[in-house]
mmCIF file of C-alpha atoms in Angstrom:
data_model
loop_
_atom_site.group_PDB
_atom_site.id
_atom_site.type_symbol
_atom_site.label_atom_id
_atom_site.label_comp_id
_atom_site.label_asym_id
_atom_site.label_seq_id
_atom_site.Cartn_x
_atom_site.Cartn_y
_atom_site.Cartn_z
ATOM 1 C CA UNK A 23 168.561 28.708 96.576
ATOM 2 C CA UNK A 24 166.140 26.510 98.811
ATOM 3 C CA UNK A 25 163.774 29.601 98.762
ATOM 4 C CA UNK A 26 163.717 29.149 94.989
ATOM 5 C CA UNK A 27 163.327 25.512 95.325
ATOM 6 C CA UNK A 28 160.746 25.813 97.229
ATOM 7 C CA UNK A 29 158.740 27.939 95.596
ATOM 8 C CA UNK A 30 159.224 26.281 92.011
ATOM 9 C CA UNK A 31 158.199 23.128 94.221
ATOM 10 C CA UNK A 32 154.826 25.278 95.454
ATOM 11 C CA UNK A 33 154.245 26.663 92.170
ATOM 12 C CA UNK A 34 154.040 22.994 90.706
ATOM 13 C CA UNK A 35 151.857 21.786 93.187
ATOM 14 C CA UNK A 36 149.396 24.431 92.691
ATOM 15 C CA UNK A 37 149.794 23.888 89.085
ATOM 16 C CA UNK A 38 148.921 20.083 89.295
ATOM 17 C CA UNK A 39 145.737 20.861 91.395
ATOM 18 C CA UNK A 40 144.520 22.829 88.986
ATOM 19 C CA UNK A 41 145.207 19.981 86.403
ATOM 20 C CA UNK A 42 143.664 17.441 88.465
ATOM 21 C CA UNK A 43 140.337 19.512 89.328
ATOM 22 C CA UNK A 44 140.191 20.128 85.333
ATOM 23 C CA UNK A 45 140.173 17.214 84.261
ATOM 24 C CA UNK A 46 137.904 15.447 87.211
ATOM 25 C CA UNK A 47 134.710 15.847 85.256
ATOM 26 C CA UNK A 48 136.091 14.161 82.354
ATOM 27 C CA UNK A 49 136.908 11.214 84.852
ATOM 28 C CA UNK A 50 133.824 10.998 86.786
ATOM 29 C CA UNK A 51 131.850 10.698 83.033
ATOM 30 C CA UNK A 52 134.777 8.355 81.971
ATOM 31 C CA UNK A 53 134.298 6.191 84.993
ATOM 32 C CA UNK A 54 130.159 6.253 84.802
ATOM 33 C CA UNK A 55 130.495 5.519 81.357
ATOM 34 C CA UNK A 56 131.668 2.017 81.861
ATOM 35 C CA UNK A 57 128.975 1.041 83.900
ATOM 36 C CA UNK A 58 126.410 2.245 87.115
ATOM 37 C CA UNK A 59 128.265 2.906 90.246
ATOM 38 C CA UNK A 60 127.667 4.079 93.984
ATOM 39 C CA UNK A 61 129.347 6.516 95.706
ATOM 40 C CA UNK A 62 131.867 5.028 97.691
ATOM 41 C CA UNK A 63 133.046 2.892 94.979
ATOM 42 C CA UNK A 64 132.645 5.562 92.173
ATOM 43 C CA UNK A 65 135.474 7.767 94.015
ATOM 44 C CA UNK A 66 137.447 5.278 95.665
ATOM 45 C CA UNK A 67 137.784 4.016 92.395
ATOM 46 C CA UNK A 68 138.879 7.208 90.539
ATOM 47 C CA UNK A 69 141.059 8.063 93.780
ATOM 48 C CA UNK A 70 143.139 4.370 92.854
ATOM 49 C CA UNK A 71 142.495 4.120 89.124
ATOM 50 C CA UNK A 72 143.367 7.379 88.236
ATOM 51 C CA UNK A 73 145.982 8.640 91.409
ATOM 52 C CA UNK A 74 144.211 12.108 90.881
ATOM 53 C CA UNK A 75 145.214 12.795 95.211
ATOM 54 C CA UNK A 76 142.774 15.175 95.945
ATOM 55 C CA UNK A 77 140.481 14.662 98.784
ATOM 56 C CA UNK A 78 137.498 12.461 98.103
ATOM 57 C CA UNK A 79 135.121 15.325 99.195
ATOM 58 C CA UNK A 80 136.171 17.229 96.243
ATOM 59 C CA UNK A 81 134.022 15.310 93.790
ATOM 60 C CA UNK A 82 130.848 14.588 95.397
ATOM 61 C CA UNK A 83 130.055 18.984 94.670
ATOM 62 C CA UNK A 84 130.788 18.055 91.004
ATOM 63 C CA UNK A 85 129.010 15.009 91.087
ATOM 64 C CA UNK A 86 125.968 17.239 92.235
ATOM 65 C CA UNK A 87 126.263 19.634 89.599
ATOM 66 C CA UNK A 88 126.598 17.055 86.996
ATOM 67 C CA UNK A 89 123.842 15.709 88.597
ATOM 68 C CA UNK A 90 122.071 19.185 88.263
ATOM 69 C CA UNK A 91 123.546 19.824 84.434
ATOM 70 C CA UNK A 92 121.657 16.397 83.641
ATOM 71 C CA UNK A 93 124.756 14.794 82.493
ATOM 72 C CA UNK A 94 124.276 12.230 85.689
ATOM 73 C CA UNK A 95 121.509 10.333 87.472
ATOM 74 C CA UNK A 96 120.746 8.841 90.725
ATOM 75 C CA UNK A 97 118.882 6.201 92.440
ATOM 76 C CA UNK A 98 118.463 4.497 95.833
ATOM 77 C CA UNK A 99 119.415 0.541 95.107
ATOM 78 C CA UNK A 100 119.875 -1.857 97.448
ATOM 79 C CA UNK A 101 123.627 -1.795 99.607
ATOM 80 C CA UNK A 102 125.351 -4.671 100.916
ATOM 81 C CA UNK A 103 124.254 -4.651 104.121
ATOM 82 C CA UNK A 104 120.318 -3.791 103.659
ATOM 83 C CA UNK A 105 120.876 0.035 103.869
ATOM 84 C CA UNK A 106 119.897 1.710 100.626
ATOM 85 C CA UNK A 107 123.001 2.899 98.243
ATOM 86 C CA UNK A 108 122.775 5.969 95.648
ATOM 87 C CA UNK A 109 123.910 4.894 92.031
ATOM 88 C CA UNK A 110 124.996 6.780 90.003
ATOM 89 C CA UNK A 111 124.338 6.216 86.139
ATOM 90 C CA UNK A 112 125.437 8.364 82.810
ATOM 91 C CA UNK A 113 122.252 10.232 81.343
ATOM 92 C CA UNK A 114 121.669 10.236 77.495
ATOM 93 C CA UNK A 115 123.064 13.576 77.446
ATOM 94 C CA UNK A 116 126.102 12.664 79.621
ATOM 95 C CA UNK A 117 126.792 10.099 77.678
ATOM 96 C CA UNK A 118 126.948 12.567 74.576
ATOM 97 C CA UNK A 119 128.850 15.328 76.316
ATOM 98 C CA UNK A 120 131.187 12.414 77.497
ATOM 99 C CA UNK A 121 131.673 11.659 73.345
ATOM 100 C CA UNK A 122 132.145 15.106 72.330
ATOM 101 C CA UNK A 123 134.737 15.542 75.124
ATOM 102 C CA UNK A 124 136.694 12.478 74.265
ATOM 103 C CA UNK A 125 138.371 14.060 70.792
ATOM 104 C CA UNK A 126 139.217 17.136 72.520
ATOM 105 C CA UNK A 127 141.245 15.450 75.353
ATOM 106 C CA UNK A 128 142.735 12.940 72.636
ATOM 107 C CA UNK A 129 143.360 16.178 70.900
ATOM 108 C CA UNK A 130 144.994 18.190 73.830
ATOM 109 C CA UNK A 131 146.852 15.177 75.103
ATOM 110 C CA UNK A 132 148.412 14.287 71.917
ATOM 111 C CA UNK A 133 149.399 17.962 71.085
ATOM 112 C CA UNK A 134 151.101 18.163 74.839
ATOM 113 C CA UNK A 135 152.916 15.223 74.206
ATOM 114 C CA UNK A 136 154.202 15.889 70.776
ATOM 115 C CA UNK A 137 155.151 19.249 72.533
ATOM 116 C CA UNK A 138 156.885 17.319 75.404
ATOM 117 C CA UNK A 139 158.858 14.855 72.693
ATOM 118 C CA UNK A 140 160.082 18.142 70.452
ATOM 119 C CA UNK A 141 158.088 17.179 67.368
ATOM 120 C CA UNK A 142 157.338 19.834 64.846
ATOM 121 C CA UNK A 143 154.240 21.298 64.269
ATOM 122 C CA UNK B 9 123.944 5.900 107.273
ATOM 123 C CA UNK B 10 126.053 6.036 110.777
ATOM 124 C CA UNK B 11 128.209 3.404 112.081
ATOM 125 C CA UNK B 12 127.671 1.900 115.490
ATOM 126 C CA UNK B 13 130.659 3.170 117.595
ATOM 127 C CA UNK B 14 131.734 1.410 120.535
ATOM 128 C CA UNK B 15 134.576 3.929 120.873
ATOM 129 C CA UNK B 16 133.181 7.477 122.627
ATOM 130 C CA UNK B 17 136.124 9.213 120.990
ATOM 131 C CA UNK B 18 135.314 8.187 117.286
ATOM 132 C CA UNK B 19 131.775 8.841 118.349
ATOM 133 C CA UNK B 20 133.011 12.408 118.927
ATOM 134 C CA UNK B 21 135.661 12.494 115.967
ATOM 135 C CA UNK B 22 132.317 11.488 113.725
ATOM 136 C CA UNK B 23 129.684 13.950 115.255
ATOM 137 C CA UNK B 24 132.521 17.093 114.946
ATOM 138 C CA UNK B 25 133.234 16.004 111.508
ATOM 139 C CA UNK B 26 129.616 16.590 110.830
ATOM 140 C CA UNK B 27 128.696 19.480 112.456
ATOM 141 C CA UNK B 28 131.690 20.915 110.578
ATOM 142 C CA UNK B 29 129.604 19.853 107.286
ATOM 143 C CA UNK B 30 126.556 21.268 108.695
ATOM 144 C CA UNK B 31 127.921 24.456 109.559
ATOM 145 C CA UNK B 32 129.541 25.003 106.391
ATOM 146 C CA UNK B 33 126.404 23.960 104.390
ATOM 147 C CA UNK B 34 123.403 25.258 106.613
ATOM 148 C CA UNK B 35 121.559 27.375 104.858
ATOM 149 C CA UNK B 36 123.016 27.025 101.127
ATOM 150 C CA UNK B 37 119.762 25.758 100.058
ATOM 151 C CA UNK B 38 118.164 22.756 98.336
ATOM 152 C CA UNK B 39 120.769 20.463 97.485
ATOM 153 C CA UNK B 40 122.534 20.465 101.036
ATOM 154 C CA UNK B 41 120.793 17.956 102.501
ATOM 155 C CA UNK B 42 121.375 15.435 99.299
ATOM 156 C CA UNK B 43 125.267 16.334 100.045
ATOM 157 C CA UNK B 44 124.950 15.310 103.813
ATOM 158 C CA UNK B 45 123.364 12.086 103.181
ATOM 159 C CA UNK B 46 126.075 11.663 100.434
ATOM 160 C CA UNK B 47 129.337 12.182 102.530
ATOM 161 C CA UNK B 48 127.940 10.616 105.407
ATOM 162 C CA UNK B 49 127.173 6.962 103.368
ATOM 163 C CA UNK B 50 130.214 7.756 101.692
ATOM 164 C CA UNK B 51 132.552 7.776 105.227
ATOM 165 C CA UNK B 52 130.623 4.636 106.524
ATOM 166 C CA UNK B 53 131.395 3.168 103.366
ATOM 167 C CA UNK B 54 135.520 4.471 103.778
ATOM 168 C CA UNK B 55 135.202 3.339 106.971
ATOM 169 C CA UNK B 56 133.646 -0.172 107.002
ATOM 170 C CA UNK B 57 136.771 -0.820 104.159
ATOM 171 C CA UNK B 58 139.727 0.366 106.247
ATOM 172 C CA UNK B 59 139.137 -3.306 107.912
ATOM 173 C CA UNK B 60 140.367 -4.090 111.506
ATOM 174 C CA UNK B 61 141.686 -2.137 113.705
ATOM 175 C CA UNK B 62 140.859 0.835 116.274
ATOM 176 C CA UNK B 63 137.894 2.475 115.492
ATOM 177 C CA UNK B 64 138.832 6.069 115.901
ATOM 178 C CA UNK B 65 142.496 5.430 113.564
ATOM 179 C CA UNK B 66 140.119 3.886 111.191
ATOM 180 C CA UNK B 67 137.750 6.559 110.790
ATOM 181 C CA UNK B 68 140.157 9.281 111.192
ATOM 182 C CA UNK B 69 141.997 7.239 107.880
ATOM 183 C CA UNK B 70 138.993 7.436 106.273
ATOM 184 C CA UNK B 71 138.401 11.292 107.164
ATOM 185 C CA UNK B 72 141.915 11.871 106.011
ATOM 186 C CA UNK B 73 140.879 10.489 102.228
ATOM 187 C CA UNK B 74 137.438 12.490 102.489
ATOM 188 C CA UNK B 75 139.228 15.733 103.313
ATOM 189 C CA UNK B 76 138.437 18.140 105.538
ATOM 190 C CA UNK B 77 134.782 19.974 104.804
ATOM 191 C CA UNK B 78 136.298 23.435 104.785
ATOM 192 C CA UNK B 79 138.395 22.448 102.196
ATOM 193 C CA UNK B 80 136.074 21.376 99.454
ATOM 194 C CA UNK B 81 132.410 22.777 100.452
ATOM 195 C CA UNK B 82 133.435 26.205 100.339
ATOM 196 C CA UNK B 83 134.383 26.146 96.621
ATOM 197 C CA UNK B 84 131.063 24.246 96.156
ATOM 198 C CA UNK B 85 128.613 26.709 98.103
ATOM 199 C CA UNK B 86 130.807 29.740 96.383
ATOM 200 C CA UNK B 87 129.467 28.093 92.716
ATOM 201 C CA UNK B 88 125.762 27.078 93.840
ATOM 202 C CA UNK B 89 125.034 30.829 95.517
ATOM 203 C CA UNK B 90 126.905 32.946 93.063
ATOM 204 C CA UNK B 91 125.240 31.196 90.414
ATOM 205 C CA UNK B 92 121.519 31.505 92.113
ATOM 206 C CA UNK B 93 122.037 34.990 93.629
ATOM 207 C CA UNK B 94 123.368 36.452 89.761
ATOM 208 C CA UNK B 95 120.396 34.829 88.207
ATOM 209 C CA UNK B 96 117.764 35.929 90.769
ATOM 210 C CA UNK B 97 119.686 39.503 91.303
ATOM 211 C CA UNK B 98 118.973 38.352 94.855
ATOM 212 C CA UNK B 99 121.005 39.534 97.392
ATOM 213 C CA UNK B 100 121.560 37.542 100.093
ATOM 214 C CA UNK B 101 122.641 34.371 98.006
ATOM 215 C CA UNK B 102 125.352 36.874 96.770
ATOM 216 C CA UNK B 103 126.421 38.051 100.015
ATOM 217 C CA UNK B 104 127.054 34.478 100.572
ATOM 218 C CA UNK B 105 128.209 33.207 97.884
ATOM 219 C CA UNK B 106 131.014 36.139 97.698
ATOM 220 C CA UNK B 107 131.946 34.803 101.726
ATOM 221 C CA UNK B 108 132.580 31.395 100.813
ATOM 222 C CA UNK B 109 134.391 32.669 97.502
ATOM 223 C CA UNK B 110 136.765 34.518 99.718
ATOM 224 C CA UNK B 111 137.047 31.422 102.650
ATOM 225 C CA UNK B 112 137.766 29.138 98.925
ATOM 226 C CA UNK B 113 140.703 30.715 98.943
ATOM 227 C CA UNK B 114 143.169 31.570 95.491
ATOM 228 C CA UNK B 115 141.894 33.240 92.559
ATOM 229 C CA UNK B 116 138.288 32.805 93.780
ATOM 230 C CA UNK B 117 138.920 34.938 96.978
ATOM 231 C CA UNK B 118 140.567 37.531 94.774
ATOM 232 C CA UNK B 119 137.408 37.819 92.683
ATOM 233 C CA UNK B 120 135.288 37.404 95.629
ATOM 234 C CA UNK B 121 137.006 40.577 97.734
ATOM 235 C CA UNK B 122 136.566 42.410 94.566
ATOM 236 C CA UNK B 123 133.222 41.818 94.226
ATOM 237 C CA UNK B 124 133.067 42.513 97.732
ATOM 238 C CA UNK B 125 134.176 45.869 97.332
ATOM 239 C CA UNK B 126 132.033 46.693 94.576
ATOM 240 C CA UNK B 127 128.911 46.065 96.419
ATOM 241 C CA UNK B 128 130.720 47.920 99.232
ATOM 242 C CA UNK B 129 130.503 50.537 96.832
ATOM 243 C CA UNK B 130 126.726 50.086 96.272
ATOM 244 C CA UNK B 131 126.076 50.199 99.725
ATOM 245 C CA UNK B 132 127.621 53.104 100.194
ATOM 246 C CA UNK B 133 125.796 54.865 97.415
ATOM 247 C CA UNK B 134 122.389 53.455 98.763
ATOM 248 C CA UNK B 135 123.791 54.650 102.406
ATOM 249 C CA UNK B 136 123.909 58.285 100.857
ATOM 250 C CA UNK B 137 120.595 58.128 99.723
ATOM 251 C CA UNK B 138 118.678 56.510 102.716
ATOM 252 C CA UNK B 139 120.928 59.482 105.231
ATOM 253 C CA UNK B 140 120.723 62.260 103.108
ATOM 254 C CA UNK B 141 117.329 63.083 104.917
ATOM 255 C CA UNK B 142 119.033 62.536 108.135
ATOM 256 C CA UNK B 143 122.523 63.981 107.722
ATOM 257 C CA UNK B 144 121.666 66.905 105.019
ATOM 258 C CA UNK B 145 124.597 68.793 105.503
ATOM 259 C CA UNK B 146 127.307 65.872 105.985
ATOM 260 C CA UNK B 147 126.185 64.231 102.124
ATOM 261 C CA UNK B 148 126.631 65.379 98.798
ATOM 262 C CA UNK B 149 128.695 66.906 96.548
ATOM 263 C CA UNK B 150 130.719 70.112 98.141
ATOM 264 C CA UNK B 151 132.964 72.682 97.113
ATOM 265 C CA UNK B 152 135.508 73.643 99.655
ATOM 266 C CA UNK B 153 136.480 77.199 100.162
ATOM 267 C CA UNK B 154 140.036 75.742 98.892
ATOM 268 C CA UNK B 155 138.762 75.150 95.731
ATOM 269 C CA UNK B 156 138.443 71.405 95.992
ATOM 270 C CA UNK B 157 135.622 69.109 95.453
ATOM 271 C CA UNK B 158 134.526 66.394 97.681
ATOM 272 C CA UNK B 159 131.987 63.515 97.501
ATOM 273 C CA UNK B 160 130.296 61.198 99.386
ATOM 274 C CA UNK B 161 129.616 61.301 103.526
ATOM 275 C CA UNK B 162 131.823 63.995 104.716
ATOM 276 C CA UNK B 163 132.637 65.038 108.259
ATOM 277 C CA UNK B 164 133.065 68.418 108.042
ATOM 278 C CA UNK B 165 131.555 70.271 105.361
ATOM 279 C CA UNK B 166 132.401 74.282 106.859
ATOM 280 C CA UNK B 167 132.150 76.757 105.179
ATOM 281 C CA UNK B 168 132.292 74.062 101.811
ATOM 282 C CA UNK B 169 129.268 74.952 99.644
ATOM 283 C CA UNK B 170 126.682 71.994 98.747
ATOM 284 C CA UNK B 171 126.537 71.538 94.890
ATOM 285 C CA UNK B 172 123.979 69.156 94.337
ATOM 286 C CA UNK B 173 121.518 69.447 97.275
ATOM 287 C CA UNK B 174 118.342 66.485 97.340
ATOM 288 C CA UNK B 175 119.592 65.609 93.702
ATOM 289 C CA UNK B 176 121.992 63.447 95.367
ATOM 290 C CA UNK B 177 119.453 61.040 96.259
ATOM 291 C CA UNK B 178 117.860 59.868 92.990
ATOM 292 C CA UNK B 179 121.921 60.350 91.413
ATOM 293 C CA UNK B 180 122.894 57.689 94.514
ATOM 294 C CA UNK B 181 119.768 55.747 93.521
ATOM 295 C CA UNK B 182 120.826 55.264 90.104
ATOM 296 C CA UNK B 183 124.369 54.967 90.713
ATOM 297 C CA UNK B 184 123.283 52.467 93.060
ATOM 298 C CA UNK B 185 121.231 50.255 90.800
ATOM 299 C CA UNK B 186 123.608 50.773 87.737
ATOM 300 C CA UNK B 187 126.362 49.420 89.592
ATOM 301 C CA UNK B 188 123.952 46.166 91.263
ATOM 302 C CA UNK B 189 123.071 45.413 87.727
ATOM 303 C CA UNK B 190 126.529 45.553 85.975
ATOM 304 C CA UNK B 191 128.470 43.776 88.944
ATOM 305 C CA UNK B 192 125.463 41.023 88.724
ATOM 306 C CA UNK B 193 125.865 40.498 85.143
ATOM 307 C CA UNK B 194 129.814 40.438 85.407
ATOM 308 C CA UNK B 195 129.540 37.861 88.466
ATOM 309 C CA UNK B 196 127.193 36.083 86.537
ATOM 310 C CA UNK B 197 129.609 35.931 83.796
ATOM 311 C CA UNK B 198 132.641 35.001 85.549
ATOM 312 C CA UNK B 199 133.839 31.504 85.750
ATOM 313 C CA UNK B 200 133.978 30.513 89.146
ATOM 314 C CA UNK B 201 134.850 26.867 88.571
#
């Protein structure tokens, strides 16, 4: 019995990882989209805002390939403390991939949920 | 960015954190050094908020929210080389691509040990080739006095008879490159993220 338990509880944990990491793209546009942000506070802010608990490390590799896919930019602005900070800002093209992925997850989510409540097709 | 420690041990605890990073990402070409500068602003930053304090708990908080670099670099490098090597048809970025695919761990070290194994397979094939020269009666394709067929490199061949002779080498050859260009294309075509 607390084999089984504990591998339902493992099998749900590996299922919510793979939740979180697919939708973290989504977030990181959702999050530039509001307005330019540097590292630190881009993630520390998804981290709170959106209690995705995965290590911060995690998005900084998608931020890069966003970053390489065009969808993001980056400059060196000034930090707090004199010490140059990287912003991030959405591109023109982030900002449309960020539009045509909003219907889809409104989509999804809604269709889940309906699932979830027992409404009928 | 580096914070001034007064404390030798989160001194240490900062330098081991990156060396860890630097081991993981040396070599994985341009791109790495962008990702450096990026986690290390990024644990000042963690660790100038964590307020007061010891140094070393503060950092190691702030270490424990970054993660640890095994953990989310290897998935990374696995994407950037795999990508790059299946593009190029270059082989080392495979090669190590397909070992950080394996250290990622879950499905992506399943595909990445059978990759693996395919271009185990390819190297065995191009091993045939390059040693049939060397090893002319231990490589081919033989027919045993018991009937059987065998293929490949073969310890002992007695009394077998050799069907293909130097043919072997251009069929190996082919094989070879057949199977680099088909198990590039699928790697290129597999979704790693």
């Amino acid at each position: 019995m607390t084999r089984q338990s504990d591998d339902s509880a493992d099998a749900i944990a590996r299922w919510e990882v793979q939740l979180r990491k697919g939708v973290l793209e989504f977030v990181i546009l959702l999050s530039l989209a509001e307005r330019e942000q540097y590292g630190f506070e881009l993630i520390s802010g998804i981290a709170r805002r959106a209690t995705l608990d995965v290590p911060e490390g995690t998005l900084y590799p998608l931020m890069l390939r966003l970053a390489k896919d065009g969808l993001i930019a980056a400059r060196l602005g000034d930090g707090d403390g004199g010490a140059p900070r990287k912003y991030y800002t959405l591109t023109p093209q982030g900002r449309a991939t960020l539009d045509a992925m909003r219907p889809s997850w409104v989509k999804l989510s809604t269709s889940v949920q309906h699932m979830i409540d027992g409404v009928p097709a | 960015m580096t914070p001034a420690f007064v404390d030798p041990a989160a001194e240490r605890l900062w330098r081991a954190y990156f060396a860890d990073v630097d081991r993981i990402i040396a070599r994985s070409g341009p791109g790495a050094e962008d990702l450096r500068e990026d986690l290390r602003d990024h644990l000042a930053e963690s660790y100038s908020s964590e307020g007061n304090g010891a140094e070393v708990d503060r950092l190691q908080a702030a270490i424990n929210r970054l993660g640890r670099p095994a953990d989310y670099l290897h998935p990374l490098l696995a994407d950037e080389l795999l990508m790059h090597g299946s593009r190029t048809y270059h082989p080392a970025p495979i090669a190590r691509g397909l070992y950080h695919a394996i250290r990622a761990g879950s499905s992506r070290a399943l595909a990445g040990t059978a990759f693996a194994l395919g271009y185990l397979l390819l190297a065995i094939f191009t091993a045939m080739a390059l040693l049939k020269p060397i090893w002319p009666d231990h490589i081919g394709l033989f027919r045993n006095p018991d009937g059987t067929v065998t293929f490949g490199i073969v310890a002992q061949t007695q009394g077998a008879q050799e069907l293909l002779g130097l043919w072997i080498m251009p069929i190996s050859v082919a094989v070879a490159l057949l199977l680099y260009v088909a198990l590039t294309r699928w790697l290129r075509a597999t979704r790693w993220r």
